[in-house]
Short mmCIF file of C-alpha atoms and ligand atoms in Angstrom, two decimals:
data_model
loop_
_atom_site.label_atom_id
_atom_site.label_comp_id
_atom_site.label_asym_id
_atom_site.label_seq_id
_atom_site.Cartn_x
_atom_site.Cartn_y
_atom_site.Cartn_z
CA MET Z 1 13.25 -1.47 23.53
CA LYS Z 2 12.86 2.10 24.76
CA ARG Z 3 11.03 2.83 21.58
CA ASN Z 4 8.50 0.05 22.13
CA TRP Z 5 7.78 1.45 25.59
CA LEU Z 6 7.14 4.83 24.09
CA ARG Z 7 4.90 3.29 21.49
CA ALA Z 8 2.98 1.35 24.12
CA ILE Z 9 2.41 4.48 26.18
CA LEU Z 10 1.30 6.56 23.23
CA GLY Z 11 -0.90 3.71 22.01
CA GLY Z 12 -2.48 3.54 25.48
CA LEU Z 13 -3.24 7.24 25.25
CA SER Z 14 -5.32 6.51 22.14
CA PHE Z 15 -2.80 8.01 19.79
CA GLY Z 16 -2.10 4.60 18.30
CA THR Z 17 -3.96 5.00 15.03
CA MET Z 18 -2.77 8.53 14.53
CA LEU Z 19 0.86 7.65 15.06
CA PHE Z 20 1.45 4.22 13.69
CA VAL Z 21 -1.07 3.67 10.93
CA PHE Z 22 -0.02 5.35 7.75
CA GLU Z 23 0.22 4.82 4.03
CA ALA Z 24 2.21 6.64 1.37
CA CYS Z 25 0.33 8.39 -1.46
CA TYR Z 26 1.12 5.80 -4.06
CA GLY Z 27 1.19 2.92 -1.61
CA THR Z 28 -1.35 0.73 0.14
CA PRO Z 29 -2.57 0.60 3.72
CA GLN Z 30 -0.31 -1.47 5.94
CA ASP Z 31 -1.18 -5.08 6.57
CA ASN Z 32 -2.06 -4.47 10.20
CA ALA Z 33 -5.23 -6.38 10.67
CA GLY Z 34 -4.87 -9.84 9.27
CA PHE Z 35 -3.95 -13.05 10.98
CA ASP Z 36 -2.92 -15.78 8.65
CA VAL Z 37 -1.22 -19.08 8.80
CA LEU Z 38 0.78 -20.99 6.22
CA VAL Z 39 -0.83 -24.37 5.67
CA GLN Z 40 1.39 -26.93 4.04
CA GLY Z 41 0.79 -30.57 3.51
CA LYS Z 42 0.51 -33.65 1.41
CA VAL Z 43 -2.42 -35.75 0.24
CA LYS Z 44 -2.00 -39.45 -0.36
CA SER Z 45 -4.09 -42.52 -0.96
CA LYS Z 46 -4.97 -44.43 2.19
CA ALA Z 47 -4.92 -47.68 0.27
CA THR Z 48 -1.61 -47.35 -1.57
CA GLY Z 49 0.24 -44.56 0.24
CA GLN Z 50 0.82 -42.90 -3.14
CA ALA Z 51 0.68 -39.13 -3.47
CA ILE Z 52 -2.47 -37.87 -5.23
CA LYS Z 53 -2.29 -35.04 -7.71
CA GLY Z 54 -5.22 -32.71 -8.44
CA ILE Z 55 -7.04 -32.83 -5.10
CA LYS Z 56 -8.78 -29.54 -4.39
CA VAL Z 57 -7.78 -28.27 -0.95
CA SER Z 58 -10.14 -25.46 0.12
CA ALA Z 59 -10.25 -23.18 3.09
CA VAL Z 60 -13.81 -23.39 4.41
CA TYR Z 61 -15.66 -20.02 4.64
CA SER Z 62 -13.19 -18.49 2.20
CA PRO Z 63 -12.87 -18.46 -1.59
CA GLN Z 64 -9.34 -19.80 -1.29
CA PHE Z 65 -8.26 -23.18 -2.62
CA GLN Z 66 -5.33 -24.88 -4.28
CA TYR Z 67 -4.86 -28.16 -6.18
CA THR Z 68 -2.23 -30.64 -5.04
CA ASP Z 69 0.81 -30.95 -7.31
CA ASP Z 70 2.51 -34.03 -8.77
CA GLN Z 71 3.82 -34.95 -5.33
CA GLY Z 72 0.42 -34.47 -3.68
CA LYS Z 73 1.66 -31.28 -2.02
CA PHE Z 74 -0.09 -27.99 -1.34
CA SER Z 75 1.00 -24.80 0.41
CA PHE Z 76 -0.95 -21.59 0.94
CA TYR Z 77 -1.76 -18.90 3.48
CA VAL Z 78 -5.17 -19.04 5.14
CA TYR Z 79 -6.91 -16.26 7.03
CA THR Z 80 -7.63 -17.40 10.55
CA GLY Z 81 -8.83 -16.22 13.89
CA GLY Z 82 -7.21 -19.28 15.52
CA THR Z 83 -9.47 -22.01 14.17
CA PHE Z 84 -10.05 -22.87 10.56
CA ALA Z 85 -11.15 -25.79 8.45
CA LEU Z 86 -9.85 -27.36 5.27
CA LYS Z 87 -11.81 -29.45 2.82
CA PHE Z 88 -10.18 -32.04 0.54
CA GLN Z 89 -12.14 -32.93 -2.58
CA ASP Z 90 -11.46 -35.07 -5.61
CA THR Z 91 -12.93 -32.87 -8.33
CA ASP Z 92 -11.22 -34.30 -11.40
CA SER Z 93 -13.45 -37.34 -11.61
CA ILE Z 94 -11.49 -40.47 -12.55
CA GLN Z 95 -8.29 -38.81 -13.74
CA ASN Z 96 -6.16 -39.75 -10.71
CA GLY Z 97 -8.46 -42.37 -9.25
CA THR Z 98 -11.58 -41.46 -7.27
CA TYR Z 99 -11.46 -40.53 -3.62
CA GLN Z 100 -13.85 -39.60 -0.86
CA SER Z 101 -13.91 -36.01 0.39
CA LYS Z 102 -12.58 -35.16 3.83
CA ASP Z 103 -12.89 -32.19 6.19
CA THR Z 104 -10.25 -31.23 8.74
CA THR Z 105 -10.57 -28.62 11.45
CA LEU Z 106 -7.41 -27.07 12.87
CA TYR Z 107 -7.24 -25.28 16.19
CA ASN Z 108 -5.04 -22.52 17.56
CA ALA Z 109 -2.86 -22.63 14.52
CA ARG Z 110 0.06 -20.16 14.47
CA ASP Z 111 2.49 -19.28 11.71
CA THR Z 112 2.79 -22.64 9.95
CA VAL Z 113 0.80 -25.88 10.09
CA PHE Z 114 1.63 -29.17 8.43
CA VAL Z 115 -1.34 -31.31 7.43
CA ASP Z 116 -0.89 -34.74 5.93
CA VAL Z 117 -4.10 -36.36 4.79
CA ALA Z 118 -4.92 -39.83 3.52
CA LEU Z 119 -8.04 -40.17 1.38
CA GLU Z 120 -10.05 -43.33 1.04
CA ASN Z 121 -10.95 -44.70 -2.36
CA ASN Z 122 -14.55 -44.48 -3.47
CA MET M 1 -6.89 22.51 24.11
CA ILE M 2 -7.00 18.77 23.32
CA ARG M 3 -6.00 19.57 19.76
CA TYR M 4 -3.05 21.57 21.07
CA ILE M 5 -1.91 18.73 23.36
CA LYS M 6 -2.24 16.22 20.57
CA ARG M 7 -0.19 18.39 18.27
CA GLU M 8 2.56 18.77 20.85
CA ILE M 9 2.70 15.02 21.44
CA PHE M 10 2.80 14.49 17.73
CA ARG M 11 5.72 16.88 17.32
CA GLY M 12 7.66 14.92 19.94
CA PHE M 13 6.73 11.65 18.32
CA LYS M 14 7.91 12.88 14.92
CA LYS M 15 11.29 13.83 16.32
CA HIS M 16 11.57 10.48 18.02
CA GLU M 17 10.63 8.48 14.92
CA THR M 18 13.06 10.48 12.84
CA ARG M 19 15.90 9.71 15.24
CA VAL M 20 15.08 5.99 15.48
CA HIS M 21 13.82 5.62 11.88
CA PRO M 22 12.28 2.14 12.09
CA LEU M 23 11.64 0.69 8.67
CA ASN M 24 7.96 -0.27 8.56
CA TYR M 25 7.07 0.21 4.93
CA LEU M 26 9.18 -0.84 1.97
CA PHE M 27 8.21 -0.16 -1.62
CA TRP M 28 9.44 -2.56 -4.22
CA GLU M 29 9.15 -1.18 -7.73
CA CYS M 30 9.10 -4.67 -9.17
CA THR M 31 8.35 -3.72 -12.78
CA SER M 32 8.17 -0.60 -14.87
CA ARG M 33 5.92 -2.22 -17.46
CA CYS M 34 2.32 -1.13 -17.55
CA ASN M 35 -0.80 -2.18 -19.43
CA LEU M 36 -2.36 1.29 -19.34
CA ASN M 37 -1.19 4.69 -20.48
CA CYS M 38 -2.64 7.05 -17.89
CA LEU M 39 -2.61 10.78 -18.53
CA HIS M 40 -0.97 11.56 -15.19
CA CYS M 41 1.63 8.81 -15.38
CA GLY M 42 5.21 10.04 -15.49
CA SER M 43 4.23 12.97 -13.32
CA ASP M 44 5.80 11.38 -10.33
CA CYS M 45 8.54 9.06 -11.36
CA THR M 46 10.51 7.65 -14.21
CA LYS M 47 8.29 5.14 -15.94
CA ASP M 48 10.92 3.84 -18.23
CA SER M 49 9.93 0.42 -19.47
CA SER M 50 13.37 -0.11 -20.94
CA TYR M 51 14.18 -1.64 -17.56
CA ASP M 52 13.64 -5.35 -17.22
CA ASP M 53 11.64 -6.51 -14.24
CA MET M 54 13.90 -6.89 -11.24
CA PRO M 55 14.64 -10.59 -10.68
CA LEU M 56 13.04 -11.82 -7.46
CA ALA M 57 16.36 -13.22 -6.26
CA ASP M 58 17.96 -9.75 -6.44
CA PHE M 59 15.21 -8.25 -4.34
CA LEU M 60 15.32 -11.08 -1.81
CA SER M 61 19.07 -10.67 -1.36
CA ALA M 62 18.43 -7.07 -0.36
CA LEU M 63 15.49 -8.03 1.85
CA ASP M 64 17.60 -10.61 3.63
CA THR M 65 19.92 -7.89 4.91
CA ILE M 66 17.09 -6.72 7.21
CA PRO M 67 17.55 -8.33 10.63
CA HIS M 68 14.62 -10.07 12.29
CA THR M 69 13.10 -7.59 14.72
CA SER M 70 9.75 -7.02 16.30
CA GLU M 71 9.05 -4.31 13.72
CA ARG M 72 6.16 -5.09 11.46
CA ILE M 73 7.22 -4.49 7.89
CA THR M 74 4.86 -4.28 4.93
CA VAL M 75 6.48 -4.67 1.53
CA VAL M 76 4.41 -2.78 -1.03
CA LEU M 77 4.66 -4.16 -4.57
CA THR M 78 4.32 -1.37 -7.05
CA GLY M 79 5.22 -0.59 -10.63
CA GLY M 80 4.32 -0.08 -13.43
CA GLU M 81 1.61 -2.67 -12.98
CA PRO M 82 2.75 -5.48 -10.66
CA LEU M 83 0.20 -7.91 -12.11
CA LEU M 84 2.19 -7.99 -15.35
CA ARG M 85 4.81 -10.05 -13.56
CA SER M 86 4.12 -13.72 -14.13
CA ASP M 87 5.83 -14.61 -10.83
CA ILE M 88 3.91 -12.13 -8.68
CA GLU M 89 2.48 -14.85 -6.39
CA GLN M 90 5.92 -16.33 -5.89
CA CYS M 91 7.27 -12.87 -5.02
CA GLY M 92 4.57 -12.44 -2.39
CA MET M 93 5.02 -15.92 -0.97
CA GLU M 94 8.77 -15.46 -0.52
CA ILE M 95 8.27 -12.13 1.25
CA ARG M 96 5.60 -13.56 3.55
CA LYS M 97 7.72 -16.62 4.36
CA ARG M 98 10.36 -14.23 5.65
CA GLY M 99 7.88 -13.04 8.27
CA MET M 100 7.16 -9.78 6.47
CA HIS M 101 3.78 -8.70 5.22
CA TRP M 102 3.06 -7.66 1.68
CA SER M 103 0.59 -5.67 -0.32
CA MET M 104 0.10 -4.41 -3.85
CA VAL M 105 -0.94 -1.29 -5.73
CA SER M 106 -2.74 -2.04 -8.96
CA ASN M 107 -4.94 -0.48 -11.60
CA GLY M 108 -7.15 -3.56 -11.24
CA TYR M 109 -7.32 -4.22 -14.96
CA LEU M 110 -5.96 -7.77 -14.73
CA TYR M 111 -7.41 -8.57 -11.33
CA ASP M 112 -9.86 -11.43 -11.77
CA GLU M 113 -11.10 -14.13 -9.44
CA GLN M 114 -8.28 -16.52 -10.24
CA LYS M 115 -5.65 -13.86 -9.53
CA HIS M 116 -7.46 -12.81 -6.37
CA ILE M 117 -7.34 -16.33 -4.96
CA ALA M 118 -3.74 -16.91 -6.02
CA LEU M 119 -2.61 -13.68 -4.32
CA LEU M 120 -4.50 -14.45 -1.12
CA ASN M 121 -2.90 -17.89 -1.16
CA ALA M 122 0.47 -16.14 -1.32
CA GLY M 123 -0.35 -14.19 1.85
CA MET M 124 -1.29 -10.79 0.43
CA GLY M 125 -2.63 -8.70 3.31
CA ALA M 126 -3.40 -5.28 1.85
CA LEU M 127 -4.40 -3.94 -1.52
CA THR M 128 -5.07 -0.62 -3.23
CA PHE M 129 -6.87 -0.01 -6.49
CA SER M 130 -6.96 3.31 -8.32
CA LEU M 131 -10.32 4.70 -9.33
CA ASP M 132 -10.24 8.17 -10.79
CA GLY M 133 -13.92 8.75 -11.37
CA LEU M 134 -17.06 7.07 -12.52
CA GLU M 135 -17.02 5.46 -15.94
CA GLU M 136 -16.36 8.39 -18.26
CA ASN M 137 -13.78 10.18 -16.17
CA HIS M 138 -11.93 7.07 -15.05
CA ASN M 139 -11.64 5.86 -18.64
CA TRP M 140 -10.48 9.32 -19.69
CA LEU M 141 -7.69 9.56 -17.13
CA ARG M 142 -6.70 5.95 -17.53
CA ASN M 143 -6.80 6.38 -21.29
CA ALA M 144 -8.58 3.05 -21.82
CA LYS M 145 -12.20 2.38 -22.75
CA ASN M 146 -13.02 -0.48 -20.42
CA SER M 147 -10.73 0.31 -17.52
CA PHE M 148 -13.66 1.33 -15.30
CA SER M 149 -15.50 -1.96 -15.72
CA LYS M 150 -12.30 -3.85 -14.92
CA ALA M 151 -11.67 -1.74 -11.80
CA ASP M 152 -15.31 -2.26 -10.79
CA ARG M 153 -14.91 -6.04 -11.01
CA ALA M 154 -11.65 -5.88 -9.06
CA ILE M 155 -13.26 -3.83 -6.27
CA ASP M 156 -16.07 -6.41 -5.95
CA LEU M 157 -13.53 -9.13 -5.35
CA ALA M 158 -11.41 -7.17 -2.88
CA VAL M 159 -14.25 -5.99 -0.64
CA LYS M 160 -15.35 -9.57 -0.05
CA SER M 161 -12.07 -10.61 1.52
CA PRO M 162 -11.89 -10.19 5.32
CA ARG M 163 -8.15 -10.76 5.10
CA LEU M 164 -7.40 -7.68 3.04
CA ASN M 165 -6.81 -4.21 4.36
CA PHE M 166 -8.19 -2.71 1.19
CA ASP M 167 -8.67 0.83 -0.02
CA VAL M 168 -9.36 2.82 -3.15
CA VAL M 169 -7.34 5.86 -4.21
CA THR M 170 -8.60 8.67 -6.38
CA CYS M 171 -6.47 11.23 -8.05
CA VAL M 172 -8.56 14.41 -7.87
CA ASN M 173 -8.49 16.67 -10.92
CA GLN M 174 -10.60 19.34 -12.61
CA ARG M 175 -12.82 16.78 -14.31
CA ASN M 176 -13.73 14.53 -11.41
CA LEU M 177 -13.93 17.21 -8.71
CA THR M 178 -17.69 17.68 -8.98
CA GLU M 179 -18.10 13.94 -9.21
CA LEU M 180 -16.62 13.25 -5.76
CA PRO M 181 -20.04 12.92 -4.07
CA ALA M 182 -21.11 10.41 -6.72
CA ILE M 183 -17.87 8.41 -6.33
CA TYR M 184 -18.42 8.50 -2.58
CA ASP M 185 -21.93 7.03 -2.98
CA TYR M 186 -20.67 4.46 -5.45
CA LEU M 187 -17.91 3.25 -3.11
CA ILE M 188 -20.22 3.01 -0.12
CA GLN M 189 -22.73 1.06 -2.17
CA LYS M 190 -19.89 -1.27 -3.21
CA GLY M 191 -18.98 -1.89 0.43
CA VAL M 192 -15.57 -0.20 0.27
CA LYS M 193 -14.36 0.75 3.75
CA ALA M 194 -11.56 3.20 2.99
CA TRP M 195 -10.95 5.85 0.34
CA ARG M 196 -7.91 8.11 -0.13
CA LEU M 197 -7.81 11.22 -2.26
CA PHE M 198 -4.66 12.74 -3.64
CA THR M 199 -3.62 15.38 -6.16
CA ILE M 200 -1.19 15.31 -9.04
CA VAL M 201 2.35 16.67 -8.92
CA PRO M 202 2.99 19.21 -11.71
CA ILE M 203 5.94 17.54 -13.38
CA GLY M 204 6.56 15.28 -16.36
CA ARG M 205 3.86 14.96 -18.98
CA ALA M 206 1.12 15.89 -16.49
CA ARG M 207 2.58 19.43 -16.34
CA HIS M 208 1.18 20.18 -19.79
CA ASN M 209 -2.37 19.13 -18.97
CA PRO M 210 -4.13 21.87 -16.97
CA ASP M 211 -7.22 19.65 -16.51
CA LEU M 212 -5.20 17.68 -14.00
CA PHE M 213 -4.46 20.42 -11.45
CA LEU M 214 -6.66 21.99 -8.84
CA ALA M 215 -6.97 25.72 -8.37
CA ASP M 216 -6.68 27.04 -4.80
CA GLN M 217 -10.44 27.18 -4.31
CA GLN M 218 -10.82 23.66 -5.65
CA LEU M 219 -8.26 22.27 -3.23
CA LYS M 220 -10.20 23.89 -0.41
CA GLU M 221 -13.38 22.29 -1.76
CA VAL M 222 -11.67 18.91 -1.57
CA MET M 223 -10.70 19.62 2.06
CA ASP M 224 -14.27 20.58 2.92
CA PHE M 225 -15.63 17.54 1.15
CA ILE M 226 -13.35 15.21 3.12
CA LYS M 227 -13.96 17.00 6.41
CA THR M 228 -17.74 16.80 6.19
CA ARG M 229 -17.81 13.21 4.94
CA ARG M 230 -15.45 12.05 7.69
CA LYS M 231 -17.97 13.21 10.26
CA LEU M 232 -20.54 10.83 8.78
CA SER M 233 -18.20 7.84 9.29
CA LEU M 234 -19.77 5.87 6.43
CA ILE M 235 -16.39 5.26 4.86
CA ASP M 236 -12.88 6.13 6.09
CA VAL M 237 -12.29 8.92 3.58
CA LYS M 238 -9.05 10.82 3.95
CA PHE M 239 -6.57 13.06 2.20
CA SER M 240 -3.34 11.29 1.29
CA CYS M 241 -0.13 11.97 3.20
CA GLU M 242 1.03 14.32 0.43
CA GLY M 243 1.12 17.69 2.14
CA PHE M 244 0.63 19.95 5.14
CA VAL M 245 -2.89 21.37 4.98
CA GLY M 246 -2.79 24.14 7.61
CA THR M 247 -6.14 24.70 9.29
CA TYR M 248 -7.41 21.34 8.05
CA GLU M 249 -4.68 19.40 9.86
CA ASN M 250 -6.03 16.46 11.89
CA GLN M 251 -9.44 16.91 10.26
CA VAL M 252 -8.89 15.37 6.86
CA ARG M 253 -6.80 12.38 7.87
CA ASN M 254 -6.10 10.25 10.95
CA GLY M 255 -3.57 12.57 12.48
CA PHE M 256 -1.23 15.36 11.55
CA PHE M 257 0.98 15.70 8.51
CA PHE M 258 4.16 13.67 8.67
CA CYS M 259 6.20 12.86 5.58
CA ARG M 260 7.73 9.55 6.64
CA ALA M 261 9.89 9.11 3.56
CA GLY M 262 13.27 7.79 4.70
CA ILE M 263 12.01 7.70 8.29
CA ASN M 264 9.59 4.76 8.20
CA ILE M 265 9.34 4.38 4.41
CA GLY M 266 12.06 2.98 2.18
CA SER M 267 12.17 1.60 -1.33
CA ILE M 268 14.03 -0.56 -3.76
CA LEU M 269 13.43 0.90 -7.19
CA ILE M 270 13.43 -0.78 -10.58
CA ASP M 271 17.13 -0.12 -11.25
CA GLY M 272 18.13 -1.28 -7.77
CA SER M 273 18.32 2.23 -6.29
CA ILE M 274 17.66 2.52 -2.58
CA SER M 275 15.36 5.41 -1.77
CA ALA M 276 11.93 6.11 -0.21
CA CYS M 277 8.58 6.75 -1.95
CA PRO M 278 8.84 6.05 -5.70
CA ASN M 279 7.41 9.48 -6.55
CA ILE M 280 10.44 11.22 -5.00
CA ASP M 281 13.03 12.72 -7.35
CA ARG M 282 15.41 9.93 -8.26
CA SER M 283 18.43 12.07 -7.46
CA PHE M 284 17.69 11.42 -3.76
CA ALA M 285 18.73 7.75 -4.11
CA GLN M 286 21.03 6.73 -1.27
CA GLY M 287 22.72 3.76 -2.87
CA ASP M 288 21.80 0.68 -4.84
CA ILE M 289 21.32 -2.94 -3.93
CA TYR M 290 23.85 -4.13 -6.47
CA HIS M 291 26.68 -2.30 -4.71
CA ASP M 292 25.44 -1.54 -1.21
CA ASN M 293 24.04 -3.50 1.69
CA PHE M 294 20.41 -2.44 1.80
CA PHE M 295 19.93 -2.36 5.55
CA ASP M 296 23.29 -0.72 6.27
CA THR M 297 22.29 1.97 3.79
CA TRP M 298 18.94 2.40 5.51
CA GLN M 299 20.59 2.66 8.90
CA SER M 300 23.50 4.91 8.07
CA LYS M 301 22.48 7.11 5.14
CA PHE M 302 19.21 8.94 4.32
CA LYS M 303 20.44 12.20 5.81
CA PRO M 304 18.41 14.48 3.48
CA PHE M 305 15.30 12.55 4.53
CA ARG M 306 15.96 12.69 8.25
CA ASP M 307 17.25 16.21 8.41
CA ARG M 308 15.00 18.34 6.26
CA GLY M 309 16.86 21.55 7.06
CA TRP M 310 17.79 21.89 3.37
CA THR M 311 14.11 22.58 2.56
CA LYS M 312 14.36 25.91 4.39
CA THR M 313 14.72 27.70 1.13
CA GLY M 314 12.47 29.49 -1.34
CA GLN M 315 9.05 30.14 0.10
CA CYS M 316 9.65 27.73 2.99
CA LYS M 317 12.53 29.86 4.30
CA LYS M 318 10.43 32.26 6.31
CA CYS M 319 7.29 30.18 6.73
CA SER M 320 5.65 30.41 10.16
CA ASP M 321 4.33 26.83 9.82
CA TYR M 322 7.71 25.37 8.95
CA ASN M 323 8.07 23.30 12.14
CA ASP M 324 4.87 21.40 11.44
CA CYS M 325 5.41 21.11 7.71
CA LEU M 326 9.18 20.81 7.18
CA GLY M 327 8.86 21.72 3.51
CA ASN M 328 5.84 19.58 2.62
CA GLY M 329 6.03 16.07 1.15
CA MET M 330 9.48 15.20 -0.04
CA HIS M 331 8.06 14.32 -3.45
CA TYR M 332 7.45 18.05 -4.03
CA TRP M 333 11.18 18.71 -4.39
CA HIS M 334 12.54 18.19 -7.86
CA GLY M 335 15.27 19.44 -10.15
CA GLU M 336 17.42 22.10 -8.51
CA LYS M 337 15.30 21.95 -5.35
CA GLU M 338 15.24 25.70 -4.99
CA ASN M 339 11.60 25.85 -4.00
CA VAL M 340 8.80 23.49 -3.07
CA LEU M 341 6.65 22.67 -6.12
CA VAL M 342 3.33 23.00 -4.31
CA CYS M 343 2.44 24.46 -0.93
CA HIS M 344 -1.01 23.14 0.02
CA ASN M 345 -1.09 25.43 3.02
CA GLU M 346 -0.60 28.51 0.89
CA LYS M 347 -3.24 27.41 -1.61
CA ILE M 348 -5.75 26.87 1.18
CA LYS M 349 -4.89 30.22 2.77
CA CYS M 350 -5.34 32.00 -0.57
CA ALA M 351 -8.68 30.27 -1.15
CA SER M 352 -9.86 31.23 2.34
CA LYS M 353 -9.02 34.91 1.75
CA ASN M 354 -10.97 35.12 -1.50
S1 SF4 K 1 5.89 27.39 2.70
FE1 SF4 K 1 6.96 25.46 2.81
S2 SF4 K 1 7.09 24.98 4.98
FE2 SF4 K 1 5.54 26.57 4.74
S3 SF4 K 1 3.61 25.47 4.61
FE3 SF4 K 1 4.33 25.83 2.53
S4 SF4 K 1 5.47 24.01 1.97
FE4 SF4 K 1 5.24 24.03 4.19
S1 SF4 K 2 7.32 11.65 0.01
FE1 SF4 K 2 5.22 12.16 -0.41
S2 SF4 K 2 4.18 10.18 -0.61
FE2 SF4 K 2 6.11 9.82 0.47
S3 SF4 K 2 5.60 9.97 2.65
FE3 SF4 K 2 6.31 11.98 1.97
S4 SF4 K 2 4.43 13.04 1.48
FE4 SF4 K 2 3.91 10.88 1.52
#
């Protein structure tokens, strides 16, 4: 506790970067800057309620994506400043049925978000 | 005057950090396998690929001894080459799920778009690639024909990610010294925001290759190069934490020299040893995760790291800068530890006299 006070005072005196940001020779910079959130969820068919495998779940404005597994599940960290959007796309043509794409915007997400999505058939 | 006040505050801060020793930075030497055969490898640590990769479960058991606190901890995956592990994303994900942050040091050779996305998905927050020159010199030091083009591709991917705290490290040697301005231009043109320069420790197989070491005057040239480029603020170029640089202190990096090994920096090495930076002599290990509780060891041991009085020997014994340097980076003490292997301060002083 005492230590955090000291850190706050020194940080306030503009010594923050000098004191707390460091990296070892053969190491990396610290992960000080990023805000991310773990997005987990499941994609199913609106018509049947069945899980859909192979749906591409993308983080909008980012190169990140993941495909849903056998149980329709996905789980990945997304960079966020509080708000972010996910896109759900059926990119494997007719392999697991054909579904319409869907966009979801999530607000003020912190730590972990659960997103369950039902896609309509084409 | 301001410099003097800053230095005094920093001295106090160092003492305080040493007493409290919060763990903020944990190396995990997750593999000793490597896909390259760099000329300077083995200069810093035992790269013995007879070790199997450490099972993730073993590492996590050690990690789980760390209590949840407000301290921000970055786990740095290192090797060998971490990308040779087929479960690297799972390793990262498990670390991140425990509320810790993670990063990776890589030679970039295997870093393609698919890997980039998979690692971001696993919550990677910082990344360092090595680049030891432009094409000819990088390929020479890395001992592989196309290693530059692979590193170049990897850098392109990393700079595009707003999530990553990304930098490039360059090991300065006789051959790339005159190329530093060209590397500087190349990195700026690539959009790289941060660049760290370091030198090679004269041990292991590197000891027999004089091309790898800088003469006194050359080290001073590196200091001048960094100092002048920092003023331009086009890229955050800095000297690594490796040593006390006398009159260049607070001008070639963000702050004064502070070897945080065993104070803020710990490690779990490939054989399970508990230590600090992987380039430190392995005889400094404080325990091992297969017999000792990792966090108890961090809290209660590490005396040689937190009380550097033993470095007051050899040329450090009567040094007037000892209080600011404390015997240089701990990775400069090997073997019998009778003298520091390199004194940057002395090299710079000698170069300034001539
Ligand atoms: S002699 Fe030792 S204590 Fe003095 S500057 Fe050199 S390495 Fe540091
Ligand atoms: S041991 Fe070396 S690399 Fe580690 S913190 Fe000290 S100076 Fe830096």
